CSV table of N, CA and C in Angstrom, one decimal:
chain,number,residue,atom,x,y,z
C,1495,MET,N,1.0,-92.6,-33.4
C,1495,MET,CA,0.3,-93.9,-33.7
C,1495,MET,C,-1.1,-93.9,-33.3
C,1496,LEU,N,-1.5,-93.1,-32.2
C,1496,LEU,CA,-2.9,-93.1,-31.8
C,1496,LEU,C,-3.7,-92.3,-32.8
C,1497,GLY,N,-3.2,-91.4,-33.5
C,1497,GLY,CA,-3.9,-90.6,-34.5
C,1497,GLY,C,-4.3,-91.5,-35.6
C,1498,ILE,N,-3.4,-92.4,-36.0
C,1498,ILE,CA,-3.7,-93.4,-37.1
C,1498,ILE,C,-4.8,-94.3,-36.7
C,1499,GLN,N,-4.8,-94.8,-35.5
C,1499,GLN,CA,-5.8,-95.7,-34.9
C,1499,GLN,C,-7.1,-95.0,-34.9
C,1500,LYS,N,-7.2,-93.8,-34.5
C,1500,LYS,CA,-8.5,-93.1,-34.4
C,1500,LYS,C,-9.1,-92.9,-35.7
C,1501,VAL,N,-8.3,-92.5,-36.7
C,1501,VAL,CA,-8.8,-92.3,-38.1
C,1501,VAL,C,-9.3,-93.7,-38.6
C,1502,TYR,N,-8.6,-94.7,-38.4
C,1502,TYR,CA,-9.0,-96.1,-38.8
C,1502,TYR,C,-10.3,-96.5,-38.2
C,1503,ASP,N,-10.4,-96.2,-36.9
C,1503,ASP,CA,-11.7,-96.6,-36.1
C,1503,ASP,C,-12.8,-95.8,-36.7
C,1504,ASN,N,-12.7,-94.5,-36.9
C,1504,ASN,CA,-13.7,-93.6,-37.4
C,1504,ASN,C,-14.2,-94.1,-38.8
C,1505,LYS,N,-13.2,-94.4,-39.7
C,1505,LYS,CA,-13.5,-94.9,-41.0
C,1505,LYS,C,-14.2,-96.2,-41.0
C,1506,THR,N,-13.8,-97.1,-40.1
C,1506,THR,CA,-14.5,-98.4,-40.0
C,1506,THR,C,-15.9,-98.2,-39.5
C,1507,GLU,N,-16.1,-97.4,-38.5
C,1507,GLU,CA,-17.5,-97.1,-37.9
C,1507,GLU,C,-18.4,-96.5,-39.0
C,1508,ASN,N,-17.9,-95.6,-39.8
C,1508,ASN,CA,-18.6,-94.9,-40.8
C,1508,ASN,C,-19.0,-95.9,-41.9
C,1509,ASN,N,-18.1,-96.9,-42.3
C,1509,ASN,CA,-18.3,-97.9,-43.3
C,1509,ASN,C,-19.4,-98.8,-42.8
C,1510,GLN,N,-19.4,-99.2,-41.5
C,1510,GLN,CA,-20.4,-100.1,-41.0
C,1510,GLN,C,-21.8,-99.4,-41.0
C,1511,LEU,N,-21.8,-98.1,-40.7
C,1511,LEU,CA,-23.1,-97.4,-40.7
C,1511,LEU,C,-23.6,-97.3,-42.2
C,1512,LYS,N,-22.7,-97.0,-43.1
C,1512,LYS,CA,-23.0,-96.8,-44.5
C,1512,LYS,C,-23.6,-98.1,-45.0
C,1513,GLN,N,-23.0,-99.3,-44.7
C,1513,GLN,CA,-23.5,-100.5,-45.1
C,1513,GLN,C,-24.9,-100.8,-44.6
C,1514,ALA,N,-25.1,-100.6,-43.3
C,1514,ALA,CA,-26.4,-100.8,-42.6
C,1514,ALA,C,-27.5,-99.9,-43.3
C,1515,LEU,N,-27.2,-98.6,-43.5
C,1515,LEU,CA,-28.2,-97.8,-44.1
C,1515,LEU,C,-28.5,-98.2,-45.5
C,1516,TRP,N,-27.5,-98.6,-46.3
C,1516,TRP,CA,-27.8,-99.0,-47.7
C,1516,TRP,C,-28.7,-100.2,-47.7
C,1517,ILE,N,-28.4,-101.2,-46.8
C,1517,ILE,CA,-29.2,-102.4,-46.8
C,1517,ILE,C,-30.7,-102.0,-46.4
C,1518,ASP,N,-30.8,-101.1,-45.4
C,1518,ASP,CA,-32.2,-100.8,-44.9
C,1518,ASP,C,-32.9,-99.9,-46.0
C,1519,PHE,N,-32.2,-99.0,-46.6
C,1519,PHE,CA,-32.8,-98.2,-47.7
C,1519,PHE,C,-33.4,-99.0,-48.8
C,1520,ASN,N,-32.7,-100.1,-49.1
C,1520,ASN,CA,-33.1,-101.0,-50.2
C,1520,ASN,C,-34.0,-102.2,-49.7
C,1521,SER,N,-34.2,-102.3,-48.4
C,1521,SER,CA,-35.0,-103.4,-47.9
C,1521,SER,C,-36.4,-103.0,-47.5
C,1522,TYR,N,-36.6,-101.8,-47.1
C,1522,TYR,CA,-37.9,-101.3,-46.6
C,1522,TYR,C,-38.6,-100.4,-47.6
C,1523,SER,N,-39.9,-100.5,-47.6
C,1523,SER,CA,-40.7,-99.7,-48.6
C,1523,SER,C,-41.0,-98.3,-48.0
C,1524,ARG,N,-41.1,-98.1,-46.7
C,1524,ARG,CA,-41.5,-96.8,-46.2
C,1524,ARG,C,-40.4,-96.4,-45.2
C,1525,ILE,N,-39.9,-95.1,-45.4
C,1525,ILE,CA,-38.9,-94.5,-44.5
C,1525,ILE,C,-39.5,-93.2,-44.1
C,1526,GLN,N,-39.4,-92.9,-42.8
C,1526,GLN,CA,-40.0,-91.7,-42.2
C,1526,GLN,C,-39.0,-91.1,-41.2
C,1527,TRP,N,-38.9,-89.8,-41.3
C,1527,TRP,CA,-38.1,-89.0,-40.4
C,1527,TRP,C,-39.0,-88.3,-39.4
C,1528,ILE,N,-38.7,-88.5,-38.1
C,1528,ILE,CA,-39.4,-87.8,-37.0
C,1528,ILE,C,-38.4,-86.9,-36.3
C,1529,SER,N,-38.5,-85.6,-36.6
C,1529,SER,CA,-37.5,-84.6,-36.2
C,1529,SER,C,-37.6,-84.4,-34.7
C,1530,GLY,N,-38.7,-84.5,-34.1
C,1530,GLY,CA,-38.8,-84.2,-32.6
C,1530,GLY,C,-38.0,-85.2,-31.8
C,1531,SER,N,-37.9,-86.5,-32.2
C,1531,SER,CA,-37.2,-87.5,-31.5
C,1531,SER,C,-35.9,-87.8,-32.2
C,1532,GLY,N,-35.6,-87.2,-33.3
C,1532,GLY,CA,-34.4,-87.5,-34.1
C,1532,GLY,C,-34.3,-89.0,-34.5
C,1533,GLU,N,-35.5,-89.5,-35.0
C,1533,GLU,CA,-35.5,-90.9,-35.3
C,1533,GLU,C,-35.8,-91.1,-36.8
C,1534,LEU,N,-35.2,-92.0,-37.4
C,1534,LEU,CA,-35.4,-92.4,-38.8
C,1534,LEU,C,-36.0,-93.8,-38.7
C,1535,LYS,N,-37.3,-93.9,-39.1
C,1535,LYS,CA,-38.0,-95.2,-39.0
C,1535,LYS,C,-38.1,-95.9,-40.4
C,1536,PHE,N,-37.9,-97.1,-40.5
C,1536,PHE,CA,-38.0,-98.0,-41.7
C,1536,PHE,C,-39.1,-99.0,-41.4
C,1537,ASP,N,-40.1,-99.0,-42.3
C,1537,ASP,CA,-41.2,-99.9,-42.1
C,1537,ASP,C,-41.3,-100.8,-43.4
C,1538,GLY,N,-41.5,-102.0,-43.2
C,1538,GLY,CA,-41.7,-103.0,-44.3
C,1538,GLY,C,-43.0,-103.8,-44.0
C,1539,GLU,N,-43.2,-104.8,-44.9
C,1539,GLU,CA,-44.4,-105.6,-44.7
C,1539,GLU,C,-44.3,-106.5,-43.5
C,1540,LEU,N,-43.1,-107.0,-43.2
C,1540,LEU,CA,-42.9,-108.0,-42.2
C,1540,LEU,C,-42.1,-107.5,-40.9
C,1541,LYS,N,-41.3,-106.5,-41.1
C,1541,LYS,CA,-40.5,-106.0,-40.0
C,1541,LYS,C,-40.3,-104.5,-40.1
C,1542,GLN,N,-39.7,-103.9,-39.0
C,1542,GLN,CA,-39.4,-102.5,-39.0
C,1542,GLN,C,-38.1,-102.3,-38.2
C,1543,THR,N,-37.5,-101.2,-38.4
C,1543,THR,CA,-36.3,-100.9,-37.6
C,1543,THR,C,-36.2,-99.3,-37.5
C,1544,ALA,N,-35.4,-98.8,-36.7
C,1544,ALA,CA,-35.2,-97.4,-36.5
C,1544,ALA,C,-33.8,-97.0,-36.1
C,1545,TYR,N,-33.4,-95.9,-36.6
C,1545,TYR,CA,-32.1,-95.3,-36.2
C,1545,TYR,C,-32.4,-94.0,-35.4
C,1546,SER,N,-31.7,-93.9,-34.3
C,1546,SER,CA,-31.8,-92.7,-33.4
C,1546,SER,C,-30.5,-91.9,-33.5
C,1547,PHE,N,-30.6,-90.7,-34.0
C,1547,PHE,CA,-29.5,-89.8,-34.2
C,1547,PHE,C,-29.2,-89.0,-32.9
C,1548,ASN,N,-28.1,-89.1,-32.3
C,1548,ASN,CA,-27.7,-88.4,-31.1
C,1548,ASN,C,-26.3,-87.8,-31.3
C,1549,GLN,N,-26.0,-86.9,-30.4
C,1549,GLN,CA,-24.7,-86.2,-30.4
C,1549,GLN,C,-23.6,-87.2,-30.2
C,1550,GLY,N,-22.8,-87.5,-31.3
C,1550,GLY,CA,-21.6,-88.4,-31.2
C,1550,GLY,C,-21.9,-89.8,-31.5
C,1551,TYR,N,-23.1,-90.2,-31.6
C,1551,TYR,CA,-23.4,-91.6,-31.9
C,1551,TYR,C,-24.8,-91.8,-32.6
C,1552,ILE,N,-25.0,-92.9,-33.2
C,1552,ILE,CA,-26.3,-93.3,-33.8
C,1552,ILE,C,-26.6,-94.7,-33.4
C,1553,LEU,N,-27.9,-94.8,-32.9
C,1553,LEU,CA,-28.3,-96.1,-32.4
C,1553,LEU,C,-29.2,-96.8,-33.5
C,1554,LYS,N,-29.0,-98.1,-33.7
C,1554,LYS,CA,-29.9,-98.9,-34.6
C,1554,LYS,C,-30.2,-100.1,-33.8
C,1555,ASP,N,-31.4,-100.3,-33.3
C,1555,ASP,CA,-31.8,-101.4,-32.5
C,1555,ASP,C,-30.8,-101.6,-31.4
C,1556,ARG,N,-30.0,-102.7,-31.5
C,1556,ARG,CA,-29.0,-102.9,-30.4
C,1556,ARG,C,-27.6,-102.5,-30.8
C,1557,ASP,N,-27.4,-101.9,-32.0
C,1557,ASP,CA,-26.1,-101.5,-32.5
C,1557,ASP,C,-25.9,-100.0,-32.2
C,1558,THR,N,-24.7,-99.7,-31.9
C,1558,THR,CA,-24.3,-98.3,-31.7
C,1558,THR,C,-23.1,-97.9,-32.6
C,1559,PHE,N,-23.3,-96.9,-33.4
C,1559,PHE,CA,-22.3,-96.4,-34.3
C,1559,PHE,C,-21.8,-95.1,-33.7
C,1560,TYR,N,-20.5,-95.1,-33.3
C,1560,TYR,CA,-19.9,-93.9,-32.7
C,1560,TYR,C,-19.3,-93.1,-33.9
C,1561,THR,N,-20.0,-92.0,-34.2
C,1561,THR,CA,-19.6,-91.2,-35.4
C,1561,THR,C,-20.1,-89.7,-35.2
C,1562,ASP,N,-19.4,-88.9,-35.9
C,1562,ASP,CA,-19.8,-87.4,-35.9
C,1562,ASP,C,-20.7,-87.1,-37.1
C,1563,LEU,N,-21.2,-88.1,-37.8
C,1563,LEU,CA,-22.1,-87.8,-38.9
C,1563,LEU,C,-23.4,-87.4,-38.4
C,1564,ILE,N,-24.0,-86.3,-39.1
C,1564,ILE,CA,-25.3,-85.8,-38.8
C,1564,ILE,C,-26.1,-85.7,-40.1
C,1565,ILE,N,-27.4,-85.6,-39.9
C,1565,ILE,CA,-28.3,-85.5,-41.1
C,1565,ILE,C,-28.2,-84.0,-41.6
C,1566,LYS,N,-27.8,-83.9,-42.9
C,1566,LYS,CA,-27.6,-82.5,-43.4
C,1566,LYS,C,-28.9,-82.1,-44.2
C,1567,GLU,N,-29.4,-83.1,-45.0
C,1567,GLU,CA,-30.7,-82.8,-45.8
C,1567,GLU,C,-31.5,-84.0,-46.0
C,1568,LEU,N,-32.8,-83.9,-46.0
C,1568,LEU,CA,-33.7,-85.0,-46.3
C,1568,LEU,C,-34.5,-84.6,-47.5
C,1569,PHE,N,-34.9,-85.7,-48.3
C,1569,PHE,CA,-35.6,-85.5,-49.6
C,1569,PHE,C,-36.7,-86.5,-49.7
C,1570,PHE,N,-37.8,-86.0,-50.4
C,1570,PHE,CA,-38.9,-86.9,-50.8
C,1570,PHE,C,-39.4,-86.5,-52.1
C,1571,LYS,N,-39.4,-87.4,-53.1
C,1571,LYS,CA,-39.8,-87.1,-54.5
C,1571,LYS,C,-39.0,-85.9,-55.0
C,1572,GLY,N,-37.7,-85.8,-54.7
C,1572,GLY,CA,-36.9,-84.8,-55.3
C,1572,GLY,C,-36.9,-83.4,-54.6
C,1573,ARG,N,-37.7,-83.3,-53.5
C,1573,ARG,CA,-37.9,-82.0,-52.8
C,1573,ARG,C,-37.3,-82.2,-51.4
C,1574,LYS,N,-36.7,-81.1,-50.9
C,1574,LYS,CA,-36.3,-81.1,-49.5
C,1574,LYS,C,-37.4,-81.1,-48.6
C,1575,VAL,N,-37.3,-81.9,-47.5
C,1575,VAL,CA,-38.4,-81.9,-46.5
C,1575,VAL,C,-37.7,-81.8,-45.1
C,1576,GLU,N,-38.5,-81.5,-44.1
C,1576,GLU,CA,-38.0,-81.4,-42.7
C,1576,GLU,C,-38.5,-82.5,-41.9
C,1577,GLU,N,-39.6,-83.2,-42.3
C,1577,GLU,CA,-40.2,-84.3,-41.5
C,1577,GLU,C,-41.1,-85.1,-42.4
C,1578,GLY,N,-41.4,-86.3,-41.9
C,1578,GLY,CA,-42.3,-87.1,-42.7
C,1578,GLY,C,-41.6,-88.1,-43.5
C,1579,PRO,N,-42.3,-88.6,-44.6
C,1579,PRO,CA,-41.7,-89.7,-45.4
C,1579,PRO,C,-40.5,-89.1,-46.2
C,1580,ILE,N,-39.5,-89.9,-46.4
C,1580,ILE,CA,-38.3,-89.5,-47.2
C,1580,ILE,C,-38.0,-90.7,-48.1
C,1581,ASP,N,-37.2,-90.4,-49.2
C,1581,ASP,CA,-36.7,-91.4,-50.0
C,1581,ASP,C,-35.2,-91.2,-50.3
C,1582,ALA,N,-34.6,-90.1,-49.7
C,1582,ALA,CA,-33.2,-89.9,-49.8
C,1582,ALA,C,-32.7,-89.0,-48.6
C,1583,LEU,N,-31.5,-89.2,-48.2
C,1583,LEU,CA,-30.9,-88.3,-47.1
C,1583,LEU,C,-29.4,-88.1,-47.4
C,1584,GLU,N,-28.9,-87.0,-46.9
C,1584,GLU,CA,-27.5,-86.7,-47.0
C,1584,GLU,C,-27.0,-86.5,-45.5
C,1585,LEU,N,-25.9,-87.3,-45.3
C,1585,LEU,CA,-25.2,-87.2,-44.0
C,1585,LEU,C,-23.9,-86.4,-44.2
C,1586,SER,N,-23.5,-85.6,-43.2
C,1586,SER,CA,-22.2,-84.9,-43.3
C,1586,SER,C,-21.6,-84.9,-42.0
C,1587,ASN,N,-20.3,-84.7,-42.0
C,1587,ASN,CA,-19.5,-84.6,-40.8
C,1587,ASN,C,-19.8,-83.4,-40.0
C,1588,SER,N,-20.1,-83.5,-38.7
C,1588,SER,CA,-20.5,-82.3,-38.0
C,1588,SER,C,-19.3,-81.3,-37.8
C,1589,SER,N,-18.1,-81.8,-37.9
C,1589,SER,CA,-17.0,-80.9,-37.7
C,1589,SER,C,-16.5,-80.3,-39.0
C,1590,ASN,N,-17.2,-80.7,-40.2
C,1590,ASN,CA,-16.9,-80.2,-41.5
C,1590,ASN,C,-15.4,-80.4,-41.9
C,1591,GLU,N,-14.8,-81.4,-41.4
C,1591,GLU,CA,-13.4,-81.7,-41.7
C,1591,GLU,C,-13.4,-82.8,-42.8
C,1592,GLY,N,-12.7,-82.6,-43.9
C,1592,GLY,CA,-12.6,-83.5,-44.9
C,1592,GLY,C,-13.8,-83.7,-45.7
C,1593,ASN,N,-13.8,-84.8,-46.5
C,1593,ASN,CA,-15.0,-85.1,-47.4
C,1593,ASN,C,-15.7,-86.3,-46.8
C,1594,ALA,N,-16.4,-86.2,-45.7
C,1594,ALA,CA,-17.0,-87.3,-45.1
C,1594,ALA,C,-18.5,-87.4,-45.4
C,1595,GLY,N,-19.0,-86.7,-46.4
C,1595,GLY,CA,-20.4,-86.7,-46.7
C,1595,GLY,C,-20.9,-88.1,-47.3
C,1596,LEU,N,-22.1,-88.5,-47.0
C,1596,LEU,CA,-22.7,-89.7,-47.5
C,1596,LEU,C,-24.1,-89.4,-48.0
C,1597,PHE,N,-24.5,-90.0,-49.1
C,1597,PHE,CA,-25.8,-89.8,-49.7
C,1597,PHE,C,-26.5,-91.1,-49.9
C,1598,PHE,N,-27.7,-91.3,-49.4
C,1598,PHE,CA,-28.5,-92.5,-49.5
C,1598,PHE,C,-29.8,-92.2,-50.2
C,1599,PHE,N,-30.3,-93.1,-51.0
C,1599,PHE,CA,-31.5,-93.0,-51.7
C,1599,PHE,C,-32.1,-94.3,-52.0
C,1600,LYS,N,-33.4,-94.3,-52.3
C,1600,LYS,CA,-34.1,-95.6,-52.7
C,1600,LYS,C,-35.0,-95.3,-53.8
C,1601,LYS,N,-35.3,-96.3,-54.6
C,1601,LYS,CA,-36.3,-96.2,-55.6
C,1601,LYS,C,-37.7,-96.4,-55.0
C,1602,ASN,N,-38.6,-95.5,-55.3
C,1602,ASN,CA,-39.9,-95.6,-54.7
C,1602,ASN,C,-40.8,-96.6,-55.4
C,1603,ALA,N,-41.6,-97.3,-54.6
C,1603,ALA,CA,-42.6,-98.3,-55.1
C,1603,ALA,C,-43.8,-97.5,-55.3
C,1604,ALA,N,-44.8,-98.1,-56.0
C,1604,ALA,CA,-46.1,-97.5,-56.3
C,1604,ALA,C,-46.8,-97.0,-55.0
C,1605,GLU,N,-46.6,-97.7,-53.9
C,1605,GLU,CA,-47.3,-97.3,-52.7
C,1605,GLU,C,-46.8,-96.0,-52.1
C,1606,ASN,N,-45.6,-95.6,-52.5
C,1606,ASN,CA,-45.1,-94.3,-52.0
C,1606,ASN,C,-45.8,-93.1,-52.7
C,1607,PHE,N,-46.4,-93.3,-53.8
C,1607,PHE,CA,-47.1,-92.3,-54.6
C,1607,PHE,C,-48.6,-92.2,-54.3
C,1608,MET,N,-49.1,-93.2,-53.6
C,1608,MET,CA,-50.5,-93.2,-53.3
C,1608,MET,C,-50.8,-92.4,-52.0
C,1609,GLU,N,-51.8,-91.6,-52.1
C,1609,GLU,CA,-52.1,-90.8,-50.9
C,1609,GLU,C,-53.5,-91.0,-50.4
């Protein structure tokens, strides 16, 4: 019975994280990955938010998502990047069990192409 509860809790936590990331990917115009601090920053015209990726959990402002998901790959304009602005990311399960991968992307605004 405890095994079923653990799987349910993990799935619920991952669904809440998925929903939060989708909302933020579609709400903010600039997204930046800072590899040194493990932070994903979202900047918009009026507000900003950040996700901090740690071992076993992800922090977003005052929310904590207990999950084994880690960042697998980051993309900007269709190319893999290690740091800086991004427009897509892939999360995967750190234990490589099952099919727990998630992919997030956003449509770039004109300001993303201006340098």
